[in-house]
PDB file of C-alpha atoms in Angstrom:
ATOM      1  CA  ALA A 913      40.925 129.955 -19.426  1.00 89.00           C
ATOM      2  CA  ALA A 914      38.582 129.576 -22.405  1.00 88.00           C
ATOM      3  CA  VAL A 915      41.426 130.012 -24.909  1.00 92.00           C
ATOM      4  CA  LYS A 916      43.423 127.325 -23.081  1.00 92.00           C
ATOM      5  CA  ARG A 917      40.422 124.998 -23.551  1.00 93.00           C
ATOM      6  CA  GLY A 918      40.548 125.627 -27.314  1.00 92.00           C
ATOM      7  CA  VAL A 919      37.783 128.237 -27.435  1.00 91.00           C
ATOM      8  CA  THR A 920      38.223 131.049 -29.945  1.00 92.00           C
ATOM      9  CA  VAL A 921      37.785 134.367 -28.158  1.00 95.00           C
ATOM     10  CA  LYS A 922      37.288 137.495 -30.250  1.00 95.00           C
ATOM     11  CA  VAL A 923      37.072 141.012 -28.858  1.00 95.00           C
ATOM     12  CA  ILE A 924      35.910 144.055 -30.799  1.00 94.00           C
ATOM     13  CA  VAL A 925      36.893 147.435 -29.367  1.00 93.00           C
ATOM     14  CA  ALA A 926      36.286 150.930 -30.619  1.00 90.00           C
ATOM     15  CA  GLY A 927      39.019 152.152 -32.910  1.00 90.00           C
ATOM     16  CA  ILE A 928      38.249 155.714 -31.872  1.00 88.00           C
ATOM     17  CA  SER A 929      37.185 157.135 -28.547  1.00 88.00           C
ATOM     18  CA  ASP A 930      35.649 160.300 -27.203  1.00 87.00           C
ATOM     19  CA  ILE A 931      38.018 159.970 -24.224  1.00 88.00           C
ATOM     20  CA  MET A 932      41.544 159.665 -25.605  1.00 91.00           C
ATOM     21  CA  LEU A 933      43.096 159.024 -22.191  1.00 92.00           C
ATOM     22  CA  ALA A 934      40.919 155.921 -21.912  1.00 90.00           C
ATOM     23  CA  LYS A 935      41.832 154.800 -25.440  1.00 93.00           C
ATOM     24  CA  HIS A 936      45.554 155.032 -24.678  1.00 95.00           C
ATOM     25  CA  ALA A 937      44.978 153.114 -21.427  1.00 94.00           C
ATOM     26  CA  GLU A 938      43.026 150.477 -23.329  1.00 93.00           C
ATOM     27  CA  ARG A 939      45.850 150.081 -25.818  1.00 95.00           C
ATOM     28  CA  TYR A 940      48.191 149.379 -22.909  1.00 95.00           C
ATOM     29  CA  ILE A 941      46.022 146.309 -22.196  1.00 94.00           C
ATOM     30  CA  TYR A 942      46.394 145.076 -25.798  1.00 95.00           C
ATOM     31  CA  ARG A 943      49.685 143.420 -24.859  1.00 93.00           C
ATOM     32  CA  TRP A 944      47.869 141.343 -22.228  1.00 94.00           C
ATOM     33  CA  ILE A 945      45.252 140.390 -24.838  1.00 96.00           C
ATOM     34  CA  PHE A 946      47.966 139.257 -27.250  1.00 96.00           C
ATOM     35  CA  LYS A 947      49.656 137.175 -24.518  1.00 95.00           C
ATOM     36  CA  LYS A 948      46.355 135.398 -23.891  1.00 95.00           C
ATOM     37  CA  ASN A 949      45.945 134.616 -27.626  1.00 95.00           C
ATOM     38  CA  ILE A 950      42.671 136.501 -27.854  1.00 96.00           C
ATOM     39  CA  GLN A 951      41.778 137.815 -31.300  1.00 97.00           C
ATOM     40  CA  LEU A 952      41.502 141.604 -31.196  1.00 97.00           C
ATOM     41  CA  TYR A 953      39.612 143.797 -33.649  1.00 97.00           C
ATOM     42  CA  GLU A 954      39.100 147.541 -33.781  1.00 95.00           C
ATOM     43  CA  TYR A 955      35.880 148.982 -35.141  1.00 95.00           C
ATOM     44  CA  PRO A 956      36.969 152.252 -36.793  1.00 92.00           C
ATOM     45  CA  ASN A 957      33.627 153.756 -37.825  1.00 90.00           C
ATOM     46  CA  THR A 958      32.341 155.318 -34.623  1.00 88.00           C
ATOM     47  CA  VAL A 959      32.663 155.422 -30.856  1.00 87.00           C
ATOM     48  CA  LEU A 960      31.257 152.279 -29.236  1.00 78.00           C
ATOM     49  CA  HIS A 961      29.870 152.155 -25.728  1.00 78.00           C
ATOM     50  CA  ALA A 962      27.479 149.210 -25.646  1.00 80.00           C
ATOM     51  CA  LYS A 963      28.697 145.791 -24.660  1.00 88.00           C
ATOM     52  CA  LEU A 964      27.577 142.629 -26.418  1.00 92.00           C
ATOM     53  CA  ALA A 965      28.808 139.082 -25.959  1.00 93.00           C
ATOM     54  CA  THR A 966      27.773 135.680 -27.235  1.00 94.00           C
ATOM     55  CA  CYS A 967      28.753 132.266 -25.983  1.00 92.00           C
ATOM     56  CA  ASP A 968      28.482 128.861 -27.675  1.00 91.00           C
ATOM     57  CA  TYR A 969      25.584 129.954 -29.926  1.00 92.00           C
ATOM     58  CA  LYS A 970      23.357 129.686 -26.862  1.00 95.00           C
ATOM     59  CA  PHE A 971      23.759 132.820 -24.771  1.00 95.00           C
ATOM     60  CA  VAL A 972      23.827 136.581 -25.398  1.00 96.00           C
ATOM     61  CA  THR A 973      24.423 139.408 -22.968  1.00 93.00           C
ATOM     62  CA  ALA A 974      23.922 143.029 -24.022  1.00 94.00           C
ATOM     63  CA  GLY A 975      24.000 146.263 -22.095  1.00 90.00           C
ATOM     64  CA  SER A 976      26.041 149.068 -20.649  1.00 83.00           C
ATOM     65  CA  TYR A 977      27.844 147.343 -17.782  1.00 79.00           C
ATOM     66  CA  ASN A 978      31.607 147.907 -17.787  1.00 75.00           C
ATOM     67  CA  VAL A 979      33.848 145.403 -16.059  1.00 69.00           C
ATOM     68  CA  ASN A 980      35.220 147.902 -13.548  1.00 68.00           C
ATOM     69  CA  ASN A 981      34.527 149.222 -10.070  1.00 65.00           C
ATOM     70  CA  ILE A 982      32.626 152.295 -11.260  1.00 70.00           C
ATOM     71  CA  SER A 983      29.969 150.077 -12.856  1.00 69.00           C
ATOM     72  CA  ALA A 984      30.016 147.723  -9.884  1.00 69.00           C
ATOM     73  CA  TYR A 985      29.822 150.315  -7.112  1.00 69.00           C
ATOM     74  CA  VAL A 986      28.798 153.730  -8.454  1.00 70.00           C
ATOM     75  CA  SER A 987      26.994 153.792 -11.797  1.00 73.00           C
ATOM     76  CA  ILE A 988      23.599 152.460 -12.594  1.00 77.00           C
ATOM     77  CA  GLU A 989      24.332 149.877 -15.265  1.00 81.00           C
ATOM     78  CA  MET A 990      22.331 147.041 -16.709  1.00 85.00           C
ATOM     79  CA  ASN A 991      22.748 144.082 -19.010  1.00 88.00           C
ATOM     80  CA  LEU A 992      20.099 141.843 -20.473  1.00 92.00           C
ATOM     81  CA  ASP A 993      20.973 138.150 -20.668  1.00 94.00           C
ATOM     82  CA  VAL A 994      19.178 135.984 -23.223  1.00 96.00           C
ATOM     83  CA  GLU A 995      19.408 132.210 -23.375  1.00 97.00           C
ATOM     84  CA  ASN A 996      17.964 131.421 -26.783  1.00 97.00           C
ATOM     85  CA  GLU A 997      19.852 129.439 -29.386  1.00 97.00           C
ATOM     86  CA  ALA A 998      18.212 131.020 -32.457  1.00 97.00           C
ATOM     87  CA  PHE A 999      18.820 134.540 -31.148  1.00 97.00           C
ATOM     88  CA  ALA A1000      22.398 133.739 -30.114  1.00 97.00           C
ATOM     89  CA  ARG A1001      23.169 132.258 -33.536  1.00 97.00           C
ATOM     90  CA  HIS A1002      21.730 135.350 -35.243  1.00 97.00           C
ATOM     91  CA  ILE A1003      23.762 137.739 -33.067  1.00 96.00           C
ATOM     92  CA  THR A1004      26.932 135.685 -33.554  1.00 96.00           C
ATOM     93  CA  THR A1005      26.405 135.758 -37.334  1.00 96.00           C
ATOM     94  CA  GLU A1006      25.927 139.536 -37.247  1.00 96.00           C
ATOM     95  CA  LEU A1007      29.060 140.024 -35.164  1.00 95.00           C
ATOM     96  CA  GLU A1008      31.074 137.846 -37.550  1.00 96.00           C
ATOM     97  CA  LYS A1009      29.735 139.960 -40.431  1.00 97.00           C
ATOM     98  CA  ILE A1010      30.790 143.162 -38.654  1.00 95.00           C
ATOM     99  CA  ILE A1011      34.246 141.692 -38.036  1.00 97.00           C
ATOM    100  CA  ALA A1012      34.605 140.654 -41.682  1.00 97.00           C
ATOM    101  CA  GLU A1013      33.263 143.852 -43.239  1.00 97.00           C
ATOM    102  CA  ASP A1014      34.047 146.676 -40.831  1.00 96.00           C
ATOM    103  CA  CYS A1015      36.784 145.755 -38.380  1.00 97.00           C
ATOM    104  CA  THR A1016      40.553 145.765 -38.508  1.00 96.00           C
ATOM    105  CA  LEU A1017      42.389 142.806 -37.008  1.00 97.00           C
ATOM    106  CA  ILE A1018      45.036 144.072 -34.594  1.00 96.00           C
ATOM    107  CA  THR A1019      47.979 141.727 -34.249  1.00 96.00           C
ATOM    108  CA  ARG A1020      50.959 141.881 -31.938  1.00 95.00           C
ATOM    109  CA  GLU A1021      53.125 142.662 -34.975  1.00 95.00           C
ATOM    110  CA  ASP A1022      50.840 145.548 -36.052  1.00 92.00           C
ATOM    111  CA  TYR A1023      50.838 146.930 -32.540  1.00 93.00           C
ATOM    112  CA  ASN A1024      54.630 146.703 -32.192  1.00 92.00           C
ATOM    113  CA  THR A1025      55.095 148.390 -35.576  1.00 92.00           C
ATOM    114  CA  LYS A1026      52.566 151.172 -34.921  1.00 91.00           C
ATOM    115  CA  PHE A1027      53.698 152.172 -31.426  1.00 93.00           C
ATOM    116  CA  ASN A1028      57.187 153.035 -30.195  1.00 93.00           C
ATOM    117  CA  VAL A1029      58.671 152.910 -26.682  1.00 94.00           C
ATOM    118  CA  ILE A1030      57.559 156.460 -25.850  1.00 96.00           C
ATOM    119  CA  GLN A1031      53.994 155.638 -26.879  1.00 96.00           C
ATOM    120  CA  TYR A1032      54.110 152.420 -24.800  1.00 95.00           C
ATOM    121  CA  ALA A1033      55.200 154.514 -21.835  1.00 97.00           C
ATOM    122  CA  TRP A1034      52.380 157.000 -22.446  1.00 97.00           C
ATOM    123  CA  GLN A1035      49.860 154.147 -22.647  1.00 97.00           C
ATOM    124  CA  TYR A1036      51.132 152.854 -19.308  1.00 97.00           C
ATOM    125  CA  VAL A1037      50.818 156.319 -17.719  1.00 97.00           C
ATOM    126  CA  CYS A1038      47.260 156.633 -19.057  1.00 96.00           C
ATOM    127  CA  TYR A1039      46.430 153.152 -17.746  1.00 95.00           C
ATOM    128  CA  GLU A1040      47.689 154.055 -14.267  1.00 96.00           C
ATOM    129  CA  ILE A1041      45.787 157.381 -14.294  1.00 96.00           C
ATOM    130  CA  ILE A1042      42.560 155.564 -15.187  1.00 91.00           C
ATOM    131  CA  ARG A1043      43.204 152.981 -12.439  1.00 89.00           C
ATOM    132  CA  LEU A1044      43.740 155.799  -9.935  1.00 91.00           C
ATOM    133  CA  VAL A1045      40.572 157.599 -11.030  1.00 87.00           C
ATOM    134  CA  PHE A1046      38.561 154.377 -10.718  1.00 81.00           C
ATOM    135  CA  PHE A1047      40.033 153.766  -7.276  1.00 83.00           C
ATOM    136  CA  LEU A1048      39.297 157.318  -6.074  1.00 82.00           C
ATOM    137  CA  PHE A1049      35.743 157.318  -7.436  1.00 77.00           C
ATOM    138  CA  THR A1050      34.873 153.938  -5.962  1.00 74.00           C
ATOM    139  CA  PHE A1051      36.812 153.758  -2.685  1.00 69.00           C
ATOM    140  CA  TYR A1052      33.993 155.267  -0.598  1.00 65.00           C
ATOM    141  CA  PHE A1053      31.293 153.108  -2.192  1.00 63.00           C
ATOM    142  CA  LYS A1054      33.291 149.900  -1.746  1.00 62.00           C
ATOM    143  CA  GLN A1055      33.793 150.712   1.946  1.00 64.00           C
ATOM    144  CA  ARG A1056      30.095 151.459   2.402  1.00 62.00           C
ATOM    145  CA  LYS A1057      29.013 148.095   0.942  1.00 60.00           C
ATOM    146  CA  LYS A1058      31.197 146.068   3.339  1.00 57.00           C
TER     147      LYS A1058
END
Protein backbone atom coordinates (compact mmCIF):
# COMPACT_ATOMS: atom_id res chain seq x y z
CA ALA A 1 0.00 0.00 0.00
CA ALA A 2 2.86 2.39 0.81
CA VAL A 3 4.48 1.86 -2.60
CA LYS A 4 1.14 2.62 -4.29
CA ARG A 5 1.09 5.92 -2.36
CA GLY A 6 4.51 6.80 -3.81
CA VAL A 7 6.58 5.75 -0.79
CA THR A 8 9.96 4.20 -1.51
CA VAL A 9 10.23 0.91 0.37
CA LYS A 10 13.65 -0.70 0.72
CA VAL A 11 14.29 -4.08 2.30
CA ILE A 12 17.70 -5.42 3.28
CA VAL A 13 17.95 -9.18 3.77
CA ALA A 14 20.88 -11.37 4.64
CA GLY A 15 22.74 -12.59 1.60
CA ILE A 16 23.83 -15.66 3.54
CA SER A 17 22.02 -17.70 6.13
CA ASP A 18 22.84 -20.26 8.78
CA ILE A 19 19.63 -22.06 7.78
CA MET A 20 19.78 -22.66 4.03
CA LEU A 21 16.24 -24.06 3.85
CA ALA A 22 14.99 -20.71 5.16
CA LYS A 23 17.16 -18.78 2.69
CA HIS A 24 15.74 -20.73 -0.26
CA ALA A 25 12.22 -20.16 1.09
CA GLU A 26 12.96 -16.46 1.44
CA ARG A 27 14.16 -16.28 -2.14
CA TYR A 28 10.82 -17.74 -3.23
CA ILE A 29 9.22 -14.59 -1.75
CA TYR A 30 11.52 -12.33 -3.80
CA ARG A 31 9.13 -12.60 -6.74
CA TRP A 32 6.34 -11.16 -4.58
CA ILE A 33 8.67 -8.33 -3.52
CA PHE A 34 9.46 -7.53 -7.15
CA LYS A 35 5.74 -7.51 -8.06
CA LYS A 36 5.13 -4.97 -5.30
CA ASN A 37 7.95 -2.71 -6.60
CA ILE A 38 9.86 -2.91 -3.34
CA GLN A 39 13.61 -2.33 -3.60
CA LEU A 40 15.47 -5.42 -2.42
CA TYR A 41 19.06 -5.56 -1.19
CA GLU A 42 21.15 -8.44 0.09
CA TYR A 43 23.78 -7.85 2.75
CA PRO A 44 26.52 -10.37 1.90
CA ASN A 45 28.93 -9.91 4.82
CA THR A 46 27.34 -11.94 7.60
CA VAL A 47 24.18 -13.60 8.83
CA LEU A 48 21.60 -11.05 9.97
CA HIS A 49 18.95 -11.75 12.56
CA ALA A 50 17.99 -8.38 14.02
CA LYS A 51 15.17 -6.38 12.52
CA LEU A 52 15.33 -2.63 12.07
CA ALA A 53 12.89 -0.33 10.32
CA THR A 54 12.51 3.41 9.93
CA CYS A 55 9.53 5.39 8.75
CA ASP A 56 9.31 8.99 7.52
CA TYR A 57 12.43 10.09 9.45
CA LYS A 58 10.27 10.01 12.58
CA PHE A 59 9.99 6.43 13.79
CA VAL A 60 12.37 3.51 14.37
CA THR A 61 11.61 -0.02 15.47
CA ALA A 62 14.41 -2.44 16.36
CA GLY A 63 14.39 -5.91 17.82
CA SER A 64 14.09 -9.62 17.24
CA TYR A 65 10.41 -9.99 16.37
CA ASN A 66 9.80 -11.94 13.16
CA VAL A 67 6.57 -11.40 11.27
CA ASN A 68 5.39 -14.99 11.63
CA ASN A 69 3.32 -17.16 13.94
CA ILE A 70 6.29 -18.52 15.88
CA SER A 71 7.16 -15.00 17.08
CA ALA A 72 3.50 -14.20 17.66
CA TYR A 73 2.52 -17.35 19.54
CA VAL A 74 5.58 -19.29 20.73
CA SER A 75 8.83 -17.34 21.02
CA ILE A 76 9.65 -14.58 23.40
CA GLU A 77 10.42 -11.69 21.08
CA MET A 78 10.69 -7.98 21.61
CA ASN A 79 11.03 -4.79 19.63
CA LEU A 80 11.78 -1.31 20.87
CA ASP A 81 9.89 1.50 19.15
CA VAL A 82 11.38 5.00 19.22
CA GLU A 83 9.57 8.12 18.06
CA ASN A 84 12.36 10.66 17.81
CA GLU A 85 13.10 12.57 14.63
CA ALA A 86 16.84 13.08 15.24
CA PHE A 87 17.35 9.39 16.06
CA ALA A 88 15.23 8.26 13.10
CA ARG A 89 17.16 10.50 10.71
CA HIS A 90 20.47 9.15 12.04
CA ILE A 91 19.36 5.52 11.67
CA THR A 92 17.98 6.17 8.18
CA THR A 93 21.30 7.77 7.16
CA GLU A 94 23.22 4.77 8.52
CA LEU A 95 20.97 2.33 6.68
CA GLU A 96 21.40 4.27 3.43
CA LYS A 97 25.17 4.14 3.98
CA ILE A 98 25.03 0.37 4.50
CA ILE A 99 22.95 0.00 1.33
CA ALA A 100 25.39 2.12 -0.68
CA GLU A 101 28.60 0.58 0.65
CA ASP A 102 27.81 -3.01 1.58
CA CYS A 103 24.65 -4.26 -0.10
CA THR A 104 23.86 -5.71 -3.49
CA LEU A 105 20.70 -4.54 -5.22
CA ILE A 106 18.68 -7.57 -6.32
CA THR A 107 16.52 -6.90 -9.35
CA ARG A 108 13.96 -9.10 -11.04
CA GLU A 109 16.36 -9.43 -13.98
CA ASP A 110 19.24 -10.53 -11.69
CA TYR A 111 17.00 -13.03 -9.97
CA ASN A 112 15.69 -14.47 -13.26
CA THR A 113 19.24 -14.76 -14.61
CA LYS A 114 20.68 -16.34 -11.45
CA PHE A 115 18.00 -18.96 -10.83
CA ASN A 116 16.56 -21.53 -13.24
CA VAL A 117 13.22 -23.36 -13.19
CA ILE A 118 14.56 -26.21 -11.04
CA GLN A 119 15.86 -23.72 -8.48
CA TYR A 120 12.50 -21.88 -8.51
CA ALA A 121 10.80 -25.20 -7.81
CA TRP A 122 13.23 -25.93 -4.96
CA GLN A 123 12.58 -22.47 -3.48
CA TYR A 124 8.85 -23.18 -3.60
CA VAL A 125 9.32 -26.56 -1.87
CA CYS A 126 11.44 -24.91 0.83
CA TYR A 127 8.82 -22.18 1.27
CA GLU A 128 6.07 -24.77 1.74
CA ILE A 129 8.20 -26.78 4.20
CA ILE A 130 8.81 -23.65 6.28
CA ARG A 131 5.08 -22.81 6.19
CA LEU A 132 4.27 -26.33 7.37
CA VAL A 133 6.84 -26.16 10.17
CA PHE A 134 5.45 -22.80 11.32
CA PHE A 135 1.93 -24.20 11.23
CA LEU A 136 2.87 -27.33 13.20
CA PHE A 137 4.86 -25.41 15.82
CA THR A 138 2.15 -22.81 16.37
CA PHE A 139 -1.13 -24.69 15.91
CA TYR A 140 -1.45 -25.64 19.59
CA PHE A 141 -0.54 -22.16 20.85
CA LYS A 142 -2.99 -20.44 18.49
CA GLN A 143 -5.79 -22.74 19.70
CA ARG A 144 -4.91 -22.08 23.34
CA LYS A 145 -5.11 -18.28 22.92
CA LYS A 146 -8.63 -18.37 21.46
